Amino acid sequence: MDELLDIINSRKSIRRYKTDPVPDAMVDKILEAARWAPTGENYQPWRFVVVRDQETRNRIGDLAKLGSGSRMTAWYCMGHMQERFAGIKDEAKRAEVLRFMYSGEVSEFAKQAPVVIAVIGTLREGSVDVPYDLSAAIENMLLEAHSLGLGGCWVHGPVASTRDARKFKEILGIPTGMGDYKVIAYVSIGWAAEMRKYPRPKKALDELVYWEKFGRKERPPHG
Amino acid sequence: MDSQRYFNQLLYRMEEVFYHELSDCAAWKTELVGTDFIQAQNIKGANAHEVIEACIESIKAAGLAEDIEYSISGRDILLKLTIRGCGLMHKEVLLRKGGIKPYNCPITNMILDQLIEKLGYCTTYVADLEVPEGTGTQPCQVKAAIYATPEKIGAVSDWSKP
């Protein structure tokens, strides 16, 4: 189990990729990991659209840039982004990071990632937990990719708004009816071209865990 | 109970559970709420001002709000709306009482929808929906980002300045 925990806590979201192709065998393993995710009542609502085509990835990247940029431009204008990145003390570096964010370039990386996998859920065949099942599948995909030495990123923002989700479906030919398929995110996969700071700051367990009742911080004796 | 109050209560419960499920993302999912009405109004206009004014006229004529004022500033991407006498104010008051910041303004959705549909704006975003505390007698203040073209993304300025 320690080895699995090592994989979990060394995974990072990768947004810069080398152009080297990802072998089909690796993509298949990532999809296989998704297939074995937990799913309510064993409904398995997930479906996957694997995209390697450059033109399609460009369209997804443009949509992502527009989605993130539209929100982050507004957040910057209201001062929220400046607060969020106040920790970057170097003024020029902070300005460049902020520009990278509000321009939407931060989310454009589907263009560079050799593989983009859209994760969608069928609403047609009976299901009770579609978003949760799909989220579990995505986590499996990211962990499998990382274990293979690949980088990946879970990208929800570009399909977060109803209009953008519809545009995303249209790009991939997914039926657009609200009772057909839910698009929850896509996962970009490729060979990492960046080294992320490790470990990323995480809250300590004692900030997150209660024992027996909500709010109880002390671990009671047992056994 | 009048029917408007009843429908406000229904919407309140729907938005309450929707927020519980999706947290702040709920606002992004509800952008089409209200658009069926405005799309049936044959709104016309050659620019943003004409479209917005035509929307306001239709909304007021239908009795959905008593008055709406607007301005466009912030390098042409900041649309400010002041909405008085909105028929959905009771929904917002109930949400506030339930501890949820109101997040879905159908009247704003209508205007943004017509900028997209009639003028081809590439995207819009409701940045801030300020519903006054209390019983809802004061107007709501909305800040929305409106992007005529993709090049407008990143056109930043300080929106706290008048």
Short mmCIF file of C-alpha atoms in Angstrom, two decimals:
data_model
loop_
_atom_site.label_atom_id
_atom_site.label_comp_id
_atom_site.label_asym_id
_atom_site.label_seq_id
_atom_site.Cartn_x
_atom_site.Cartn_y
_atom_site.Cartn_z
CA MET A 1 0.00 0.00 0.00
CA ASP A 2 2.91 2.35 0.58
CA GLU A 3 3.77 2.15 -3.11
CA LEU A 4 0.24 3.18 -4.06
CA LEU A 5 0.38 6.10 -1.65
CA ASP A 6 3.66 7.16 -3.26
CA ILE A 7 1.95 7.23 -6.64
CA ILE A 8 -0.97 9.18 -5.22
CA ASN A 9 1.03 11.82 -3.44
CA SER A 10 3.60 12.33 -6.18
CA ARG A 11 0.99 12.94 -8.90
CA LYS A 12 0.80 16.51 -10.12
CA SER A 13 -1.38 18.23 -12.70
CA ILE A 14 0.72 18.64 -15.83
CA ARG A 15 -0.14 21.39 -18.30
CA ARG A 16 2.98 21.46 -20.46
CA TYR A 17 3.77 18.52 -22.70
CA LYS A 18 6.46 17.28 -25.04
CA THR A 19 5.42 16.52 -28.60
CA ASP A 20 6.47 12.85 -28.28
CA PRO A 21 3.56 10.54 -29.05
CA VAL A 22 1.91 8.39 -26.39
CA PRO A 23 1.79 4.71 -27.43
CA ASP A 24 -1.62 3.13 -27.87
CA ALA A 25 -0.75 0.50 -25.27
CA MET A 26 -0.40 3.21 -22.65
CA VAL A 27 -3.68 4.86 -23.62
CA ASP A 28 -5.35 1.46 -23.38
CA LYS A 29 -3.99 0.96 -19.87
CA ILE A 30 -5.31 4.37 -18.81
CA LEU A 31 -8.75 3.51 -20.19
CA GLU A 32 -8.61 0.11 -18.51
CA ALA A 33 -7.93 1.80 -15.18
CA ALA A 34 -10.98 3.99 -15.73
CA ARG A 35 -13.13 0.97 -16.47
CA TRP A 36 -12.40 -0.48 -13.04
CA ALA A 37 -13.43 2.58 -11.05
CA PRO A 38 -16.16 2.22 -8.42
CA THR A 39 -19.64 2.86 -9.80
CA GLY A 40 -23.03 3.02 -8.09
CA GLU A 41 -25.11 -0.12 -8.68
CA ASN A 42 -22.43 -1.12 -11.22
CA TYR A 43 -24.09 1.10 -13.82
CA GLN A 44 -20.75 2.05 -15.46
CA PRO A 45 -22.17 5.18 -17.12
CA TRP A 46 -18.80 6.38 -18.37
CA ARG A 47 -17.93 6.71 -22.01
CA PHE A 48 -14.65 8.04 -23.38
CA VAL A 49 -13.77 9.91 -26.54
CA VAL A 50 -10.05 9.62 -27.24
CA VAL A 51 -8.74 12.49 -29.36
CA ARG A 52 -5.35 12.64 -31.04
CA ASP A 53 -6.36 14.77 -34.06
CA GLN A 54 -4.54 18.11 -33.92
CA GLU A 55 -7.36 20.17 -35.40
CA THR A 56 -9.86 18.81 -32.89
CA ARG A 57 -7.45 19.45 -30.02
CA ASN A 58 -6.96 22.99 -31.30
CA ARG A 59 -10.70 23.60 -31.14
CA ILE A 60 -10.85 22.19 -27.63
CA GLY A 61 -7.88 24.34 -26.62
CA ASP A 62 -9.53 27.46 -28.04
CA LEU A 63 -12.76 26.67 -26.18
CA ALA A 64 -10.83 26.14 -22.96
CA LYS A 65 -8.93 29.38 -23.40
CA LEU A 66 -12.14 31.29 -23.93
CA GLY A 67 -13.86 29.71 -20.92
CA SER A 68 -11.04 30.26 -18.44
CA GLY A 69 -10.11 33.64 -19.88
CA SER A 70 -13.64 34.99 -19.67
CA ARG A 71 -13.89 34.14 -15.99
CA MET A 72 -10.37 35.08 -15.00
CA THR A 73 -10.46 38.42 -16.81
CA ALA A 74 -13.52 39.31 -14.73
CA TRP A 75 -11.92 37.98 -11.53
CA TYR A 76 -8.81 40.08 -12.20
CA CYS A 77 -10.91 43.18 -12.83
CA MET A 78 -12.57 42.60 -9.45
CA GLY A 79 -9.25 42.07 -7.66
CA HIS A 80 -9.75 38.39 -6.84
CA MET A 81 -6.84 37.10 -8.90
CA GLN A 82 -4.41 39.57 -7.37
CA GLU A 83 -5.36 38.31 -3.90
CA ARG A 84 -4.97 34.68 -4.96
CA PHE A 85 -1.44 35.20 -6.25
CA ALA A 86 -0.26 37.72 -3.67
CA GLY A 87 2.17 35.07 -2.42
CA ILE A 88 4.39 35.59 -5.48
CA LYS A 89 6.67 38.31 -4.23
CA ASP A 90 8.53 39.01 -7.47
CA GLU A 91 6.37 41.69 -9.08
CA ALA A 92 7.31 40.95 -12.68
CA LYS A 93 6.82 37.21 -12.18
CA ARG A 94 3.45 37.81 -10.50
CA ALA A 95 2.34 40.04 -13.38
CA GLU A 96 3.30 37.39 -15.91
CA VAL A 97 1.50 34.65 -13.97
CA LEU A 98 -1.62 36.82 -13.78
CA ARG A 99 -1.47 37.63 -17.50
CA PHE A 100 -1.05 33.91 -18.25
CA MET A 101 -4.20 33.25 -16.23
CA TYR A 102 -6.54 36.03 -17.36
CA SER A 103 -5.58 35.64 -21.01
CA GLY A 104 -6.86 32.07 -20.77
CA GLU A 105 -3.52 30.70 -21.99
CA VAL A 106 -3.41 28.65 -18.78
CA SER A 107 -6.11 26.37 -20.22
CA GLU A 108 -4.99 26.19 -23.83
CA PHE A 109 -2.82 23.12 -23.40
CA ALA A 110 -5.12 20.64 -25.14
CA LYS A 111 -3.34 21.88 -28.26
CA GLN A 112 0.00 20.55 -27.02
CA ALA A 113 -1.11 17.39 -25.20
CA PRO A 114 -0.76 14.46 -27.62
CA VAL A 115 -3.90 12.83 -26.24
CA VAL A 116 -7.12 14.32 -24.91
CA ILE A 117 -9.74 12.01 -23.46
CA ALA A 118 -13.24 13.40 -23.02
CA VAL A 119 -15.03 11.78 -20.10
CA ILE A 120 -18.79 11.70 -20.54
CA GLY A 121 -21.61 9.85 -18.85
CA THR A 122 -24.67 8.34 -20.43
CA LEU A 123 -27.97 9.51 -19.00
CA ARG A 124 -29.92 7.18 -21.25
CA GLU A 125 -29.40 3.81 -19.63
CA GLY A 126 -30.33 4.37 -16.02
CA SER A 127 -27.83 5.63 -13.51
CA VAL A 128 -27.80 7.26 -10.12
CA ASP A 129 -24.38 8.74 -9.58
CA VAL A 130 -23.06 9.87 -12.94
CA PRO A 131 -20.81 12.77 -11.87
CA TYR A 132 -19.37 10.78 -8.98
CA ASP A 133 -18.75 7.67 -11.04
CA LEU A 134 -17.05 9.73 -13.73
CA SER A 135 -14.91 11.50 -11.15
CA ALA A 136 -13.73 8.17 -9.78
CA ALA A 137 -12.85 7.04 -13.30
CA ILE A 138 -10.87 10.23 -13.91
CA GLU A 139 -8.85 9.77 -10.74
CA ASN A 140 -8.02 6.21 -11.81
CA MET A 141 -6.92 7.51 -15.21
CA LEU A 142 -4.64 10.13 -13.72
CA LEU A 143 -3.05 7.68 -11.32
CA GLU A 144 -2.48 5.10 -14.04
CA ALA A 145 -0.98 7.73 -16.34
CA HIS A 146 1.33 8.87 -13.57
CA SER A 147 2.35 5.32 -12.77
CA LEU A 148 3.32 4.91 -16.44
CA GLY A 149 5.52 7.99 -16.25
CA LEU A 150 3.07 10.19 -18.13
CA GLY A 151 1.64 13.53 -17.10
CA GLY A 152 -2.04 14.37 -17.07
CA CYS A 153 -4.51 17.02 -16.10
CA TRP A 154 -8.19 16.90 -15.14
CA VAL A 155 -9.83 19.80 -16.97
CA HIS A 156 -13.35 20.80 -15.97
CA GLY A 157 -13.45 24.57 -16.48
CA PRO A 158 -14.02 24.60 -20.24
CA VAL A 159 -17.13 22.47 -19.93
CA ALA A 160 -18.38 24.06 -16.72
CA SER A 161 -20.88 26.43 -18.28
CA THR A 162 -23.91 25.08 -20.09
CA ARG A 163 -23.11 26.86 -23.36
CA ASP A 164 -19.48 25.72 -23.34
CA ALA A 165 -20.47 22.14 -22.54
CA ARG A 166 -22.72 22.21 -25.59
CA LYS A 167 -19.92 23.58 -27.79
CA PHE A 168 -17.61 20.85 -26.48
CA LYS A 169 -20.16 18.18 -27.36
CA GLU A 170 -20.57 19.64 -30.83
CA ILE A 171 -16.81 19.52 -31.44
CA LEU A 172 -16.78 15.80 -30.67
CA GLY A 173 -20.15 14.90 -32.19
CA ILE A 174 -21.66 13.97 -28.83
CA PRO A 175 -25.48 14.24 -28.76
CA THR A 176 -26.29 17.62 -27.21
CA GLY A 177 -29.62 16.86 -25.55
CA MET A 178 -29.53 17.49 -21.81
CA GLY A 179 -30.98 14.03 -21.28
CA ASP A 180 -28.40 12.27 -23.44
CA TYR A 181 -24.85 12.56 -22.14
CA LYS A 182 -23.26 14.62 -19.40
CA VAL A 183 -19.78 15.91 -20.16
CA ILE A 184 -17.91 16.33 -16.94
CA ALA A 185 -14.32 16.99 -17.99
CA TYR A 186 -11.51 15.97 -20.24
CA VAL A 187 -8.16 14.54 -19.31
CA SER A 188 -5.05 15.63 -21.17
CA ILE A 189 -2.26 13.07 -21.39
CA GLY A 190 1.33 13.31 -22.54
CA TRP A 191 4.98 13.31 -21.58
CA ALA A 192 5.60 16.07 -19.06
CA ALA A 193 7.63 19.06 -20.23
CA GLU A 194 7.57 20.69 -16.81
CA MET A 195 8.74 19.81 -13.34
CA ARG A 196 6.17 20.83 -10.75
CA LYS A 197 7.10 21.81 -7.21
CA TYR A 198 6.89 18.72 -5.02
CA PRO A 199 5.09 18.24 -2.75
CA ARG A 200 2.30 20.70 -3.44
CA PRO A 201 1.06 22.32 -0.23
CA LYS A 202 -1.72 20.30 1.32
CA LYS A 203 -3.72 20.80 4.49
CA ALA A 204 -2.65 18.64 7.39
CA LEU A 205 -4.91 15.75 8.36
CA ASP A 206 -5.73 17.32 11.71
CA GLU A 207 -7.37 20.17 9.82
CA LEU A 208 -9.55 17.76 7.89
CA VAL A 209 -10.48 14.86 10.15
CA TYR A 210 -13.00 14.56 12.97
CA TRP A 211 -13.46 11.51 15.13
CA GLU A 212 -16.83 9.88 15.76
CA LYS A 213 -18.68 13.21 15.53
CA PHE A 214 -18.30 16.31 13.39
CA GLY A 215 -16.08 18.80 15.19
CA ARG A 216 -14.34 16.33 17.52
CA LYS A 217 -10.61 16.72 17.03
CA GLU A 218 -9.32 14.25 19.62
CA ARG A 219 -8.91 10.67 18.46
CA PRO A 220 -10.71 8.49 21.02
CA PRO A 221 -9.18 5.25 22.33
CA HIS A 222 -10.54 2.05 20.81
CA GLY A 223 -10.11 -1.67 20.95
CA MET B 1 -51.03 32.43 -1.82
CA ASP B 2 -50.53 34.13 -5.17
CA SER B 3 -49.01 32.10 -7.96
CA GLN B 4 -45.89 34.30 -8.24
CA ARG B 5 -44.99 33.61 -4.62
CA TYR B 6 -45.64 29.91 -5.17
CA PHE B 7 -43.35 29.77 -8.23
CA ASN B 8 -40.67 31.69 -6.33
CA GLN B 9 -40.80 29.04 -3.63
CA LEU B 10 -40.40 26.29 -6.21
CA LEU B 11 -37.42 28.04 -7.78
CA TYR B 12 -35.89 28.65 -4.37
CA ARG B 13 -35.99 24.94 -3.53
CA MET B 14 -34.55 24.03 -6.92
CA GLU B 15 -31.71 26.52 -6.62
CA GLU B 16 -31.06 25.51 -3.03
CA VAL B 17 -30.50 21.86 -3.90
CA PHE B 18 -28.62 22.79 -7.07
CA TYR B 19 -26.20 24.92 -5.06
CA HIS B 20 -25.87 22.12 -2.52
CA GLU B 21 -24.86 19.77 -5.33
CA LEU B 22 -22.57 22.06 -7.30
CA SER B 23 -21.45 24.87 -4.95
CA ASP B 24 -20.29 27.98 -6.82
CA CYS B 25 -20.30 26.13 -10.12
CA ALA B 26 -24.12 26.19 -9.99
CA ALA B 27 -24.05 29.75 -11.34
CA TRP B 28 -22.26 28.65 -14.49
CA LYS B 29 -24.82 25.93 -15.13
CA THR B 30 -27.89 28.16 -14.95
CA GLU B 31 -27.02 30.63 -17.70
CA LEU B 32 -29.91 29.54 -19.92
CA VAL B 33 -32.60 30.04 -17.24
CA GLY B 34 -34.89 32.77 -18.55
CA THR B 35 -33.69 32.69 -22.13
CA ASP B 36 -36.84 31.01 -23.47
CA PHE B 37 -38.80 34.16 -22.69
CA ILE B 38 -36.43 36.59 -24.37
CA GLN B 39 -35.88 34.40 -27.41
CA ALA B 40 -39.61 34.61 -28.09
CA GLN B 41 -39.57 38.43 -28.03
CA ASN B 42 -38.01 39.15 -31.45
CA ILE B 43 -35.35 41.42 -29.97
CA LYS B 44 -33.60 43.57 -32.57
CA GLY B 45 -30.59 45.85 -32.44
CA ALA B 46 -27.46 46.73 -34.36
CA ASN B 47 -25.22 47.21 -31.34
CA ALA B 48 -25.04 46.34 -27.66
CA HIS B 49 -26.95 49.42 -26.53
CA GLU B 50 -29.83 48.79 -28.91
CA VAL B 51 -30.08 45.11 -27.99
CA ILE B 52 -29.92 45.76 -24.25
CA GLU B 53 -32.51 48.53 -24.45
CA ALA B 54 -34.84 46.30 -26.49
CA CYS B 55 -34.45 43.54 -23.91
CA ILE B 56 -35.21 45.93 -21.06
CA GLU B 57 -38.32 47.18 -22.86
CA SER B 58 -39.62 43.62 -23.33
CA ILE B 59 -38.82 42.61 -19.76
CA LYS B 60 -40.58 45.65 -18.33
CA ALA B 61 -43.56 45.29 -20.67
CA ALA B 62 -44.05 41.72 -19.45
CA GLY B 63 -43.95 42.88 -15.85
CA LEU B 64 -40.89 40.80 -14.97
CA ALA B 65 -39.15 43.83 -13.42
CA GLU B 66 -40.24 47.39 -12.76
CA ASP B 67 -37.08 49.11 -13.95
CA ILE B 68 -33.60 48.23 -15.22
CA GLU B 69 -30.71 50.64 -15.66
CA TYR B 70 -27.45 49.70 -17.32
CA SER B 71 -24.03 50.97 -18.30
CA ILE B 72 -21.12 49.59 -20.31
CA SER B 73 -17.59 50.49 -19.26
CA GLY B 74 -14.29 48.77 -18.38
CA ARG B 75 -12.90 48.72 -21.93
CA ASP B 76 -16.35 47.70 -23.17
CA ILE B 77 -16.47 44.41 -21.28
CA LEU B 78 -18.18 45.46 -18.04
CA LEU B 79 -21.97 45.49 -18.17
CA LYS B 80 -23.53 46.84 -14.98
CA LEU B 81 -27.21 46.31 -14.36
CA THR B 82 -29.41 47.77 -11.65
CA ILE B 83 -32.68 45.86 -11.43
CA ARG B 84 -35.62 47.15 -9.42
CA GLY B 85 -38.89 45.44 -8.60
CA CYS B 86 -37.93 42.01 -9.89
CA GLY B 87 -40.61 39.34 -9.73
CA LEU B 88 -38.05 36.82 -8.52
CA MET B 89 -36.90 38.82 -5.52
CA HIS B 90 -38.75 36.54 -3.11
CA LYS B 91 -36.63 33.60 -4.35
CA GLU B 92 -33.46 35.57 -3.61
CA VAL B 93 -34.68 36.55 -0.13
CA LEU B 94 -35.43 32.90 0.67
CA LEU B 95 -31.97 31.83 -0.56
CA ARG B 96 -30.31 34.46 1.59
CA LYS B 97 -32.27 33.29 4.62
CA GLY B 98 -31.07 29.77 3.87
CA GLY B 99 -27.45 30.92 3.90
CA ILE B 100 -26.89 30.80 0.15
CA LYS B 101 -25.67 33.81 -1.83
CA PRO B 102 -28.05 34.28 -4.78
CA TYR B 103 -26.39 33.11 -7.96
CA ASN B 104 -28.93 32.96 -10.76
CA CYS B 105 -30.51 36.07 -12.29
CA PRO B 106 -32.78 35.16 -15.24
CA ILE B 107 -33.07 38.81 -16.31
CA THR B 108 -29.30 39.08 -16.64
CA ASN B 109 -29.28 35.75 -18.45
CA MET B 110 -31.81 37.13 -20.95
CA ILE B 111 -29.72 40.18 -21.81
CA LEU B 112 -26.48 38.21 -22.11
CA ASP B 113 -28.24 35.63 -24.26
CA GLN B 114 -29.34 38.26 -26.74
CA LEU B 115 -25.85 39.75 -26.99
CA ILE B 116 -24.69 36.29 -28.01
CA GLU B 117 -27.63 35.41 -30.22
CA LYS B 118 -28.19 38.72 -31.98
CA LEU B 119 -24.71 40.26 -32.09
CA GLY B 120 -22.54 37.16 -32.04
CA TYR B 121 -20.72 37.95 -28.80
CA CYS B 122 -18.26 35.11 -28.24
CA THR B 123 -19.03 34.64 -24.55
CA THR B 124 -20.31 36.31 -21.39
CA TYR B 125 -19.89 35.74 -17.68
CA VAL B 126 -21.91 36.88 -14.67
CA ALA B 127 -19.15 38.14 -12.40
CA ASP B 128 -21.12 39.44 -9.45
CA LEU B 129 -24.75 39.34 -8.39
CA GLU B 130 -25.39 41.59 -5.42
CA VAL B 131 -28.83 41.10 -3.95
CA PRO B 132 -29.52 43.50 -1.07
CA GLU B 133 -30.05 42.20 2.43
CA GLY B 134 -33.53 42.33 3.91
CA THR B 135 -36.93 41.93 2.37
CA GLY B 136 -35.96 42.73 -1.21
CA THR B 137 -37.19 46.26 -1.59
CA GLN B 138 -33.79 47.56 -2.73
CA PRO B 139 -32.50 46.99 -6.29
CA CYS B 140 -30.07 44.25 -7.28
CA GLN B 141 -26.67 45.20 -8.71
CA VAL B 142 -25.14 42.94 -11.34
CA LYS B 143 -21.69 42.99 -12.89
CA ALA B 144 -21.31 40.90 -16.04
CA ALA B 145 -18.39 40.49 -18.41
CA ILE B 146 -19.39 40.71 -22.06
CA TYR B 147 -16.90 39.74 -24.75
CA ALA B 148 -17.72 40.83 -28.28
CA THR B 149 -14.72 38.97 -29.73
CA PRO B 150 -12.06 36.54 -28.43
CA GLU B 151 -9.59 39.45 -28.51
CA LYS B 152 -11.55 41.07 -25.68
CA ILE B 153 -10.49 38.28 -23.32
CA GLY B 154 -7.77 39.77 -21.17
CA ALA B 155 -8.92 43.39 -21.57
CA VAL B 156 -8.42 44.06 -17.89
CA SER B 157 -9.13 47.21 -15.91
CA ASP B 158 -10.10 48.10 -12.36
CA TRP B 159 -13.84 47.61 -11.98
CA SER B 160 -13.87 49.14 -8.50
CA LYS B 161 -13.39 52.56 -10.09
CA PRO B 162 -16.55 54.34 -11.23
#
